[in-house]
Tab-separated table of C-alpha atoms in Angstrom:
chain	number	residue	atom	x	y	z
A	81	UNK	CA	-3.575	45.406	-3.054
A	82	UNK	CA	0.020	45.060	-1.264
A	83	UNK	CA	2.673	42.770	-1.888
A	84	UNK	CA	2.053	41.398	1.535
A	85	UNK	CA	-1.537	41.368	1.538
A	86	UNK	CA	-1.018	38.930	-1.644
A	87	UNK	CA	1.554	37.141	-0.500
A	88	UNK	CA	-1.040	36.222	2.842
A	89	UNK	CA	-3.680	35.234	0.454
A	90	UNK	CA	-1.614	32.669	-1.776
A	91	UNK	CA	-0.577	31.239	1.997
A	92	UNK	CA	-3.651	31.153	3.480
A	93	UNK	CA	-4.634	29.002	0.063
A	94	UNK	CA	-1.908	26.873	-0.191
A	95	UNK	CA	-2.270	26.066	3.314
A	96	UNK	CA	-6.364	24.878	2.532
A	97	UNK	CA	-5.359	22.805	-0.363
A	98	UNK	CA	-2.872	21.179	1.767
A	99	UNK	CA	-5.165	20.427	4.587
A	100	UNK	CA	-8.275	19.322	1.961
A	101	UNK	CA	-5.006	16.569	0.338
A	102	UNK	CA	-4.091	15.595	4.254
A	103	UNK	CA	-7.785	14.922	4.736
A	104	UNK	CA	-8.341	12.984	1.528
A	105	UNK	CA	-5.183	10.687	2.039
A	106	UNK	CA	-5.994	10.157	5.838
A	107	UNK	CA	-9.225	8.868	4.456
A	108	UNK	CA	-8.294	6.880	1.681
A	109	UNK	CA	-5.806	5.340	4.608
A	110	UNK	CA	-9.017	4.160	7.134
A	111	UNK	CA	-10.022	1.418	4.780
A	112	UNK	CA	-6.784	-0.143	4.153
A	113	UNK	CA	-5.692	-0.189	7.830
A	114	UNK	CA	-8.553	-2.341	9.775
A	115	UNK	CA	-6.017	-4.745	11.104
A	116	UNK	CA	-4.853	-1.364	13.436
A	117	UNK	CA	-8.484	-0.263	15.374
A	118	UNK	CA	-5.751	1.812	17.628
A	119	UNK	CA	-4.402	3.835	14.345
A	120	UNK	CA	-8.055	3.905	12.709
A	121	UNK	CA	-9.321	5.322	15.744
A	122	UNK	CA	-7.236	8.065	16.092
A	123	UNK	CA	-7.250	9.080	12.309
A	124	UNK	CA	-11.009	9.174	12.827
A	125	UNK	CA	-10.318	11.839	15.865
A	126	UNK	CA	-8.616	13.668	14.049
A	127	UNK	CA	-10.827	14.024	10.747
């Protein structure tokens, strides 16, 4: 395997355990912001 072929795949997996942590905080963040439907809302869009 190339150097660059390898250096693609450790990206392209760093990049999906950083998107799985963004969804897991934005999450975690829905329950302790009720008092902001607007924000809630949105975060909901988006996951």
């Amino acid at each position: 395997m190339s150097e660059s072929r390898e250096w693609l795949i450790q990206w392209l997996r760093d990049a999906h355990a950083m998107e799985e942590q963004a969804e897991t905080m934005l999450s975690g963040q829905l329950s302790r912001i009720e008092s902001y439907p607007d924000l809630s809302d949105r975060i909901r869009i988006h996951l």
